[in-house]
């Protein structure tokens, strides 16, 4: 069987989370620190470790069958290529690598509307997404393409505004810039390669996708156990976040109280536990879920 290839970022913000995800999905590789290729030990799946910007192209050119990359990079690559049919949409969103692509102006300028960008210079590493925003607003402005240090462009006098990725906002503040508009909300995702696979490889890819989806699901899931008065069962079941039909068990020697067990598929906050207690629940236990396949 021809082997599947997965591309992930070699070193950067997405690397560790990507490796951990594949690890939890049960993939084992012969790891090598310097090599860009890790051979899959337990399944016919190999890993390519590359720069994140190369991942969309590897997928579109059919070199890789799966890839983990930010929505910002995937969308920008499709816009740059501007080929009809070259859509890359995430198969699964991974809830890491969160950031937003923002338009920012120097702090001393007030933001009224996109019209004020007309005729100005905008520095960015995302010319495709920036041009798309300008086109949507019907504005003509010059794009100054930079591969890094975009945030210093206004103070250097090479641009009046920037479009760059922001997560905490510290970099913008340190450079006396203010966020004005969000062009794209992004997070890492699993993307599929463009080349159609034969039946066997397709089945293997589907199996991996199911495992990855299960790993994602399990992250938020908790197993909740509690004791409840029989009469409050309905109210308590409704208070369990994201739980479907909890298991109700008798308690030895207690007629009016039962044990309730449930898998909660949404985050269980302290507020949920406080409400459960107020509804009559006692001995509330919240346990992590290791693996789940449904
Ligand atoms: O070498 P390679 O090309 O693989 O890596 P890279 O340097 O291009 O990318 P890397 O590792 O920095 O980021 C990889 C991906 O992480 C990005 O494509 C995004 O999808 C995601 N991501 C999440 C971010 C950020 N958060 C982020 N904050 N990517 C970059 N930044 C930068 C941003 O460009 C700016 O310079 O961090 C700075 C702003 O951060 P704050 O916290 O100060 O707002
Ligand atoms: Zn990059």
mmCIF file of C-alpha atoms and ligand atoms in Angstrom:
data_model
loop_
_atom_site.group_PDB
_atom_site.id
_atom_site.type_symbol
_atom_site.label_atom_id
_atom_site.label_comp_id
_atom_site.label_asym_id
_atom_site.label_seq_id
_atom_site.Cartn_x
_atom_site.Cartn_y
_atom_site.Cartn_z
ATOM 1 C CA UNK A 1 0.000 0.000 0.000
ATOM 2 C CA UNK A 2 1.285 3.480 -0.848
ATOM 3 C CA UNK A 3 1.812 5.403 2.352
ATOM 4 C CA UNK A 4 -0.109 8.482 3.462
ATOM 5 C CA UNK A 5 1.805 11.714 4.035
ATOM 6 C CA UNK A 6 0.954 14.295 6.675
ATOM 7 C CA UNK A 7 2.591 17.739 6.653
ATOM 8 C CA UNK A 8 3.041 19.699 9.856
ATOM 9 C CA UNK A 9 5.093 22.748 10.839
ATOM 10 C CA UNK A 10 8.701 21.823 11.657
ATOM 11 C CA UNK A 11 9.333 24.409 14.310
ATOM 12 C CA UNK A 12 7.095 27.250 15.338
ATOM 13 C CA UNK A 13 3.862 28.021 17.107
ATOM 14 C CA UNK A 14 1.944 25.069 15.690
ATOM 15 C CA UNK A 15 4.608 22.344 15.937
ATOM 16 C CA UNK A 16 4.152 21.084 19.466
ATOM 17 C CA UNK A 17 0.357 21.026 19.392
ATOM 18 C CA UNK A 18 0.391 19.309 15.978
ATOM 19 C CA UNK A 19 2.784 16.611 17.192
ATOM 20 C CA UNK A 20 0.800 16.077 20.388
ATOM 21 C CA UNK A 21 -2.427 15.750 18.433
ATOM 22 C CA UNK A 22 -1.032 13.047 16.140
ATOM 23 C CA UNK A 23 0.513 11.346 19.128
ATOM 24 C CA UNK A 24 -2.879 11.229 20.892
ATOM 25 C CA UNK A 25 -4.435 9.932 17.672
ATOM 26 C CA UNK A 26 -2.124 6.946 18.108
ATOM 27 C CA UNK A 27 0.449 7.647 15.392
ATOM 28 C CA UNK A 28 4.022 6.640 16.195
ATOM 29 C CA UNK A 29 7.015 7.793 14.176
ATOM 30 C CA UNK A 30 10.719 7.156 13.997
ATOM 31 C CA UNK A 31 11.567 10.653 15.107
ATOM 32 C CA UNK A 32 14.709 12.336 13.981
ATOM 33 C CA UNK A 33 15.633 15.811 15.184
ATOM 34 C CA UNK A 34 17.246 17.112 11.992
ATOM 35 C CA UNK A 35 15.336 15.180 9.364
ATOM 36 C CA UNK A 36 12.298 16.618 7.617
ATOM 37 C CA UNK A 37 10.742 13.186 7.187
ATOM 38 C CA UNK A 38 9.534 10.913 9.984
ATOM 39 C CA UNK A 39 8.708 7.324 9.073
ATOM 40 C CA UNK A 40 5.466 5.985 10.560
ATOM 41 C CA UNK A 41 6.095 2.924 12.729
ATOM 42 C CA UNK A 42 2.640 1.540 13.470
ATOM 43 C CA UNK A 43 0.610 2.680 10.449
ATOM 44 C CA UNK A 44 1.551 3.391 6.807
ATOM 45 C CA UNK A 45 1.532 7.121 7.525
ATOM 46 C CA UNK A 46 4.647 9.306 7.267
ATOM 47 C CA UNK A 47 5.201 12.863 8.430
ATOM 48 C CA UNK A 48 6.794 15.766 6.590
ATOM 49 C CA UNK A 49 8.139 18.580 8.766
ATOM 50 C CA UNK A 50 8.178 21.814 6.800
ATOM 51 C CA UNK A 51 7.659 25.582 7.040
ATOM 52 C CA UNK A 52 3.989 26.345 7.644
ATOM 53 C CA UNK A 53 3.812 28.465 4.458
ATOM 54 C CA UNK A 54 4.721 25.416 2.362
ATOM 55 C CA UNK A 55 1.888 23.229 3.676
ATOM 56 C CA UNK A 56 -0.991 24.552 1.506
ATOM 57 C CA UNK A 57 1.080 24.087 -1.650
ATOM 58 C CA UNK A 58 2.065 20.548 -0.669
ATOM 59 C CA UNK A 59 -1.649 19.794 -0.248
ATOM 60 C CA UNK A 60 -2.778 21.507 -3.450
ATOM 61 C CA UNK A 61 0.007 19.869 -5.465
ATOM 62 C CA UNK A 62 -0.920 16.458 -4.091
ATOM 63 C CA UNK A 63 2.445 15.869 -2.390
ATOM 64 C CA UNK A 64 0.703 15.414 0.968
ATOM 65 C CA UNK A 65 -2.659 13.883 1.802
ATOM 66 C CA UNK A 66 -3.224 15.691 5.104
ATOM 67 C CA UNK A 67 -1.810 18.867 6.619
ATOM 68 C CA UNK A 68 -2.077 20.902 9.778
ATOM 69 C CA UNK A 69 -1.846 24.640 9.203
ATOM 70 C CA UNK A 70 -3.437 27.955 10.204
ATOM 71 C CA UNK A 71 -6.518 29.166 8.359
ATOM 72 C CA UNK A 72 -4.617 32.428 7.699
ATOM 73 C CA UNK A 73 -1.894 30.621 5.739
ATOM 74 C CA UNK A 74 -4.314 28.306 3.895
ATOM 75 C CA UNK A 75 -6.601 31.162 2.810
ATOM 76 C CA UNK A 76 -3.723 33.401 1.773
ATOM 77 C CA UNK A 77 -2.215 30.652 -0.372
ATOM 78 C CA UNK A 78 -5.515 30.096 -2.227
ATOM 79 C CA UNK A 79 -5.910 33.830 -2.836
ATOM 80 C CA UNK A 80 -2.334 34.122 -4.109
ATOM 81 C CA UNK A 81 -2.864 31.272 -6.518
ATOM 82 C CA UNK A 82 -6.203 32.729 -7.626
ATOM 83 C CA UNK A 83 -7.085 29.522 -9.423
ATOM 84 C CA UNK A 84 -10.717 28.522 -9.633
ATOM 85 C CA UNK A 85 -11.396 25.373 -7.646
ATOM 86 C CA UNK A 86 -8.349 25.735 -5.386
ATOM 87 C CA UNK A 87 -10.330 25.958 -2.191
ATOM 88 C CA UNK A 88 -8.786 24.813 1.043
ATOM 89 C CA UNK A 89 -11.319 24.502 3.837
ATOM 90 C CA UNK A 90 -10.476 22.986 7.204
ATOM 91 C CA UNK A 91 -11.818 19.471 7.651
ATOM 92 C CA UNK A 92 -11.474 19.775 11.432
ATOM 93 C CA UNK A 93 -10.775 22.959 13.419
ATOM 94 C CA UNK A 94 -8.208 22.235 16.095
ATOM 95 C CA UNK A 95 -8.686 24.938 18.714
ATOM 96 C CA UNK A 96 -5.010 25.937 18.848
ATOM 97 C CA UNK A 97 -2.971 28.568 16.998
ATOM 98 C CA UNK A 98 -5.731 31.109 17.580
ATOM 99 C CA UNK A 99 -5.040 34.562 16.155
ATOM 100 C CA UNK A 100 -6.667 37.244 14.034
ATOM 101 C CA UNK A 101 -5.494 39.129 10.979
ATOM 102 C CA UNK A 102 -5.998 42.784 11.805
ATOM 103 C CA UNK A 103 -5.707 46.170 10.236
ATOM 104 C CA UNK A 104 -3.858 48.507 12.589
ATOM 105 C CA UNK A 105 -3.098 52.226 12.539
ATOM 106 C CA UNK A 106 -0.713 54.355 14.595
ATOM 107 C CA UNK A 107 -2.271 55.096 18.007
ATOM 108 C CA UNK A 108 -2.459 58.819 17.386
ATOM 109 C CA UNK A 109 -4.855 58.321 14.471
ATOM 110 C CA UNK A 110 -8.572 57.909 14.852
ATOM 111 C CA UNK A 111 -10.320 55.183 12.924
ATOM 112 C CA UNK A 112 -13.541 56.315 11.257
ATOM 113 C CA UNK A 113 -14.038 54.062 8.255
ATOM 114 C CA UNK A 114 -12.163 52.007 5.675
ATOM 115 C CA UNK A 115 -12.467 54.989 3.278
ATOM 116 C CA UNK A 116 -9.579 56.678 5.055
ATOM 117 C CA UNK A 117 -7.239 54.009 3.667
ATOM 118 C CA UNK A 118 -7.760 55.276 0.103
ATOM 119 C CA UNK A 119 -4.436 56.149 -1.510
ATOM 120 C CA UNK A 120 -2.484 55.039 1.577
ATOM 121 C CA UNK A 121 0.260 52.373 1.886
ATOM 122 C CA UNK A 122 -0.502 49.226 3.867
ATOM 123 C CA UNK A 123 2.377 46.958 4.963
ATOM 124 C CA UNK A 124 1.626 43.254 5.273
ATOM 125 C CA UNK A 125 2.790 39.672 4.771
ATOM 126 C CA UNK A 126 -0.767 38.856 3.644
ATOM 127 C CA UNK A 127 -1.199 40.678 0.307
ATOM 128 C CA UNK A 128 -3.979 38.348 -0.876
ATOM 129 C CA UNK A 129 -6.215 38.794 2.174
ATOM 130 C CA UNK A 130 -5.424 42.527 2.337
ATOM 131 C CA UNK A 131 -6.325 43.025 -1.329
ATOM 132 C CA UNK A 132 -9.514 41.023 -0.827
ATOM 133 C CA UNK A 133 -10.489 43.327 2.058
ATOM 134 C CA UNK A 134 -9.743 46.446 -0.011
ATOM 135 C CA UNK A 135 -11.757 45.086 -2.957
ATOM 136 C CA UNK A 136 -14.702 44.289 -0.667
ATOM 137 C CA UNK A 137 -14.593 47.863 0.636
ATOM 138 C CA UNK A 138 -14.126 49.277 -2.882
ATOM 139 C CA UNK A 139 -10.918 51.053 -1.900
ATOM 140 C CA UNK A 140 -7.695 51.540 -3.795
ATOM 141 C CA UNK A 141 -4.563 51.511 -1.679
ATOM 142 C CA UNK A 142 -0.966 50.388 -2.170
ATOM 143 C CA UNK A 143 0.130 47.128 -0.574
ATOM 144 C CA UNK A 144 3.719 47.019 0.662
ATOM 145 C CA UNK A 145 4.591 43.334 0.922
ATOM 146 C CA UNK A 146 6.986 42.479 3.762
ATOM 147 C CA UNK A 147 8.060 39.055 4.961
ATOM 148 C CA UNK A 148 8.501 40.092 8.609
ATOM 149 C CA UNK A 149 8.698 42.981 11.088
ATOM 150 C CA UNK A 150 5.548 44.443 9.586
ATOM 151 C CA UNK A 151 4.755 46.282 12.805
ATOM 152 C CA UNK A 152 7.684 48.674 12.435
ATOM 153 C CA UNK A 153 6.656 49.850 8.937
ATOM 154 C CA UNK A 154 4.627 52.909 10.121
ATOM 155 C CA UNK A 155 7.423 54.209 12.385
ATOM 156 C CA UNK A 156 9.950 53.610 9.579
ATOM 157 C CA UNK A 157 7.774 55.693 7.279
ATOM 158 C CA UNK A 158 7.281 52.910 4.736
ATOM 159 C CA UNK A 159 3.499 52.571 5.290
ATOM 160 C CA UNK A 160 0.605 54.403 6.944
ATOM 161 C CA UNK A 161 -1.155 51.232 8.138
ATOM 162 C CA UNK A 162 -0.428 47.539 8.595
ATOM 163 C CA UNK A 163 -2.311 44.253 8.289
ATOM 164 C CA UNK A 164 -0.763 41.639 10.583
ATOM 165 C CA UNK A 165 -1.539 38.712 12.852
ATOM 166 C CA UNK A 166 -2.425 39.536 16.445
ATOM 167 C CA UNK A 167 -2.938 37.245 19.378
ATOM 168 C CA UNK A 168 -2.405 39.079 22.681
ATOM 169 C CA UNK A 169 -1.990 42.541 21.120
ATOM 170 C CA UNK A 170 1.336 43.112 22.944
ATOM 171 C CA UNK A 171 3.313 43.598 19.725
ATOM 172 C CA UNK A 172 0.882 46.231 18.450
ATOM 173 C CA UNK A 173 0.918 48.114 21.757
ATOM 174 C CA UNK A 174 4.722 48.003 21.938
ATOM 175 C CA UNK A 175 4.815 49.638 18.501
ATOM 176 C CA UNK A 176 2.143 52.245 19.334
ATOM 177 C CA UNK A 177 -0.373 50.753 16.940
ATOM 178 C CA UNK A 178 -4.094 50.246 17.436
ATOM 179 C CA UNK A 179 -6.254 47.429 16.095
ATOM 180 C CA UNK A 180 -9.023 48.828 13.870
ATOM 181 C CA UNK A 181 -10.562 45.992 11.864
ATOM 182 C CA UNK A 182 -10.420 42.194 11.873
ATOM 183 C CA UNK A 183 -10.005 40.709 8.400
ATOM 184 C CA UNK A 184 -9.908 37.064 9.464
ATOM 185 C CA UNK A 185 -10.263 34.993 12.653
ATOM 186 C CA UNK A 186 -7.898 32.056 12.447
ATOM 187 C CA UNK A 187 -6.985 28.811 14.189
ATOM 188 C CA UNK A 188 -5.114 25.709 13.123
ATOM 189 C CA UNK A 189 -7.026 23.106 11.159
ATOM 190 C CA UNK A 190 -6.632 19.753 9.467
ATOM 191 C CA UNK A 191 -6.722 20.102 5.677
ATOM 192 C CA UNK A 192 -6.982 17.455 2.988
ATOM 193 C CA UNK A 193 -4.712 17.092 -0.023
ATOM 194 C CA UNK A 194 -6.266 17.676 -3.450
ATOM 195 C CA UNK A 195 -5.312 14.354 -5.030
ATOM 196 C CA UNK A 196 -8.091 11.744 -4.869
ATOM 197 C CA UNK A 197 -6.978 8.623 -2.989
ATOM 198 C CA UNK A 198 -7.552 4.973 -3.795
ATOM 199 C CA UNK A 199 -10.079 3.153 -1.631
ATOM 200 C CA UNK A 200 -7.591 1.744 0.844
ATOM 201 C CA UNK A 201 -5.747 4.992 1.480
ATOM 202 C CA UNK A 202 -8.991 6.928 1.623
ATOM 203 C CA UNK A 203 -10.269 4.555 4.304
ATOM 204 C CA UNK A 204 -7.062 5.063 6.293
ATOM 205 C CA UNK A 205 -7.339 8.854 5.995
ATOM 206 C CA UNK A 206 -10.961 8.694 7.179
ATOM 207 C CA UNK A 207 -9.886 6.580 10.129
ATOM 208 C CA UNK A 208 -7.274 9.176 11.084
ATOM 209 C CA UNK A 209 -9.786 12.008 10.741
ATOM 210 C CA UNK A 210 -12.191 10.162 13.031
ATOM 211 C CA UNK A 211 -9.453 9.671 15.597
ATOM 212 C CA UNK A 212 -8.457 13.348 15.415
ATOM 213 C CA UNK A 213 -12.095 14.395 15.822
ATOM 214 C CA UNK A 214 -12.362 12.071 18.829
ATOM 215 C CA UNK A 215 -9.207 13.581 20.380
ATOM 216 C CA UNK A 216 -10.729 17.037 19.935
ATOM 217 C CA UNK A 217 -13.999 15.963 21.476
ATOM 218 C CA UNK A 218 -12.303 14.374 24.456
ATOM 219 C CA UNK A 219 -10.405 17.591 25.272
ATOM 220 C CA UNK A 220 -13.586 19.249 26.487
ATOM 221 C CA UNK A 221 -15.329 16.127 27.735
ATOM 222 C CA UNK A 222 -15.574 15.220 31.397
ATOM 223 C CA UNK A 223 -17.135 12.271 33.170
ATOM 224 C CA UNK A 224 -19.383 13.598 35.930
ATOM 225 C CA UNK A 225 -20.624 11.463 38.827
ATOM 226 C CA UNK A 226 -22.963 12.696 41.555
ATOM 227 C CA UNK A 227 -25.678 11.717 43.986
ATOM 228 C CA UNK A 228 -29.075 13.318 43.556
ATOM 229 C CA UNK A 229 -32.511 13.269 45.120
ATOM 230 C CA UNK A 230 -34.819 11.280 42.835
ATOM 231 C CA UNK A 231 -37.280 14.187 42.661
ATOM 232 C CA UNK A 232 -34.549 16.559 41.350
ATOM 233 C CA UNK A 233 -33.333 14.199 38.613
ATOM 234 C CA UNK A 234 -34.863 16.103 35.700
ATOM 235 C CA UNK A 235 -33.537 19.477 36.873
ATOM 236 C CA UNK A 236 -30.078 18.015 37.482
ATOM 237 C CA UNK A 237 -29.915 16.292 34.092
ATOM 238 C CA UNK A 238 -30.682 19.645 32.452
ATOM 239 C CA UNK A 239 -27.852 21.307 34.369
ATOM 240 C CA UNK A 240 -25.188 18.904 33.081
ATOM 241 C CA UNK A 241 -23.464 20.721 30.169
ATOM 242 C CA UNK A 242 -23.613 18.856 26.871
ATOM 243 C CA UNK A 243 -24.726 15.559 28.436
ATOM 244 C CA UNK A 244 -27.016 13.109 26.691
ATOM 245 C CA UNK A 245 -29.243 10.738 28.730
ATOM 246 C CA UNK A 246 -27.232 10.206 31.937
ATOM 247 C CA UNK A 247 -27.007 6.788 33.564
ATOM 248 C CA UNK A 248 -29.064 6.587 36.748
ATOM 249 C CA UNK A 249 -28.094 3.940 39.317
ATOM 250 C CA UNK A 250 -29.688 2.961 42.655
ATOM 251 C CA UNK A 251 -27.851 3.739 45.896
ATOM 252 C CA UNK A 252 -27.697 0.945 48.445
ATOM 253 C CA UNK A 253 -30.061 1.594 51.346
ATOM 254 C CA UNK A 254 -31.396 4.869 49.965
ATOM 255 C CA UNK A 255 -34.803 4.948 48.364
ATOM 256 C CA UNK A 256 -35.020 8.623 47.554
ATOM 257 C CA UNK A 257 -31.467 9.197 46.286
ATOM 258 C CA UNK A 258 -29.724 7.894 43.151
ATOM 259 C CA UNK A 259 -26.266 8.042 41.562
ATOM 260 C CA UNK A 260 -26.046 9.898 38.241
ATOM 261 C CA UNK A 261 -23.188 9.332 35.763
ATOM 262 C CA UNK A 262 -22.851 11.362 32.564
ATOM 263 C CA UNK A 263 -20.320 12.304 29.893
ATOM 264 C CA UNK A 264 -20.416 16.088 29.530
ATOM 265 C CA UNK A 265 -19.233 17.093 26.069
ATOM 266 C CA UNK A 266 -18.860 20.756 26.954
ATOM 267 C CA UNK A 267 -16.519 22.402 29.463
ATOM 268 C CA UNK A 268 -17.688 21.886 33.027
ATOM 269 C CA UNK A 269 -17.189 25.149 34.925
ATOM 270 C CA UNK A 270 -17.366 25.739 38.688
ATOM 271 C CA UNK A 271 -20.634 27.598 38.039
ATOM 272 C CA UNK A 272 -22.155 24.367 36.713
ATOM 273 C CA UNK A 273 -21.114 22.504 39.876
ATOM 274 C CA UNK A 274 -22.507 25.238 42.118
ATOM 275 C CA UNK A 275 -25.861 25.074 40.324
ATOM 276 C CA UNK A 276 -25.900 21.269 40.600
ATOM 277 C CA UNK A 277 -25.257 21.546 44.329
ATOM 278 C CA UNK A 278 -28.018 24.127 44.704
ATOM 279 C CA UNK A 279 -30.366 21.686 42.927
ATOM 280 C CA UNK A 280 -29.640 19.025 45.549
ATOM 281 C CA UNK A 281 -26.621 17.163 44.116
ATOM 282 C CA UNK A 282 -24.003 15.855 46.556
ATOM 283 C CA UNK A 283 -20.696 13.962 46.155
ATOM 284 C CA UNK A 284 -20.070 15.609 42.776
ATOM 285 C CA UNK A 285 -16.980 14.217 41.010
ATOM 286 C CA UNK A 286 -15.587 15.472 37.696
ATOM 287 C CA UNK A 287 -13.121 13.136 35.967
ATOM 288 C CA UNK A 288 -11.070 13.568 32.785
ATOM 289 C CA UNK A 289 -11.914 11.347 29.818
ATOM 290 C CA UNK A 290 -8.914 9.595 28.256
ATOM 291 C CA UNK A 291 -10.387 8.298 24.988
ATOM 292 C CA UNK A 292 -13.867 8.214 23.496
ATOM 293 C CA UNK A 293 -15.240 6.749 20.297
ATOM 294 C CA UNK A 294 -18.871 7.225 19.469
HETATM 295 O O1 LIG B 1 9.174 29.012 10.041
HETATM 296 P P1 LIG B 1 7.739 28.996 9.693
HETATM 297 O O2 LIG B 1 7.420 29.708 8.394
HETATM 298 O O3 LIG B 1 7.163 27.611 9.750
HETATM 299 O O4 LIG B 1 6.990 29.758 10.877
HETATM 300 P P2 LIG B 1 6.435 31.246 10.967
HETATM 301 O O5 LIG B 1 7.439 32.066 11.689
HETATM 302 O O6 LIG B 1 5.904 31.725 9.668
HETATM 303 O O7 LIG B 1 5.130 31.020 11.830
HETATM 304 P P3 LIG B 1 4.870 31.005 13.401
HETATM 305 O O8 LIG B 1 5.402 29.767 14.012
HETATM 306 O O9 LIG B 1 5.225 32.319 14.049
HETATM 307 O O10 LIG B 1 3.265 30.939 13.353
HETATM 308 C C1 LIG B 1 2.633 29.859 12.805
HETATM 309 C C2 LIG B 1 1.138 30.099 12.847
HETATM 310 O O11 LIG B 1 0.721 30.328 14.190
HETATM 311 C C3 LIG B 1 0.621 31.328 12.106
HETATM 312 O O12 LIG B 1 0.492 31.133 10.718
HETATM 313 C C4 LIG B 1 -0.739 31.519 12.768
HETATM 314 O O13 LIG B 1 -1.678 30.639 12.181
HETATM 315 C C5 LIG B 1 -0.486 31.076 14.199
HETATM 316 N N1 LIG B 1 -0.326 32.197 15.154
HETATM 317 C C6 LIG B 1 -1.023 32.315 16.306
HETATM 318 C C7 LIG B 1 0.496 33.256 15.081
HETATM 319 C C8 LIG B 1 0.275 34.036 16.222
HETATM 320 N N2 LIG B 1 -0.655 33.424 16.958
HETATM 321 C C9 LIG B 1 1.048 35.242 16.416
HETATM 322 N N3 LIG B 1 0.847 35.939 17.412
HETATM 323 N N4 LIG B 1 1.427 33.622 14.173
HETATM 324 C C10 LIG B 1 2.148 34.734 14.372
HETATM 325 N N5 LIG B 1 1.986 35.571 15.443
HETATM 326 C C11 LIG B 1 2.896 36.755 15.498
HETATM 327 C C12 LIG B 1 2.383 37.942 14.685
HETATM 328 O O14 LIG B 1 2.827 37.856 13.351
HETATM 329 C C13 LIG B 1 3.000 39.131 15.407
HETATM 330 O O15 LIG B 1 4.315 39.344 14.993
HETATM 331 O O16 LIG B 1 3.029 37.218 16.820
HETATM 332 C C14 LIG B 1 3.045 38.645 16.839
HETATM 333 C C15 LIG B 1 1.829 39.180 17.546
HETATM 334 O O17 LIG B 1 1.586 38.496 18.730
HETATM 335 P P4 LIG B 1 0.945 39.259 19.970
HETATM 336 O O18 LIG B 1 0.705 38.196 21.002
HETATM 337 O O19 LIG B 1 1.960 40.277 20.447
HETATM 338 O O20 LIG B 1 -0.339 39.921 19.529
HETATM 339 ZN ZN1 LIG B 2 5.732 30.761 8.004
#
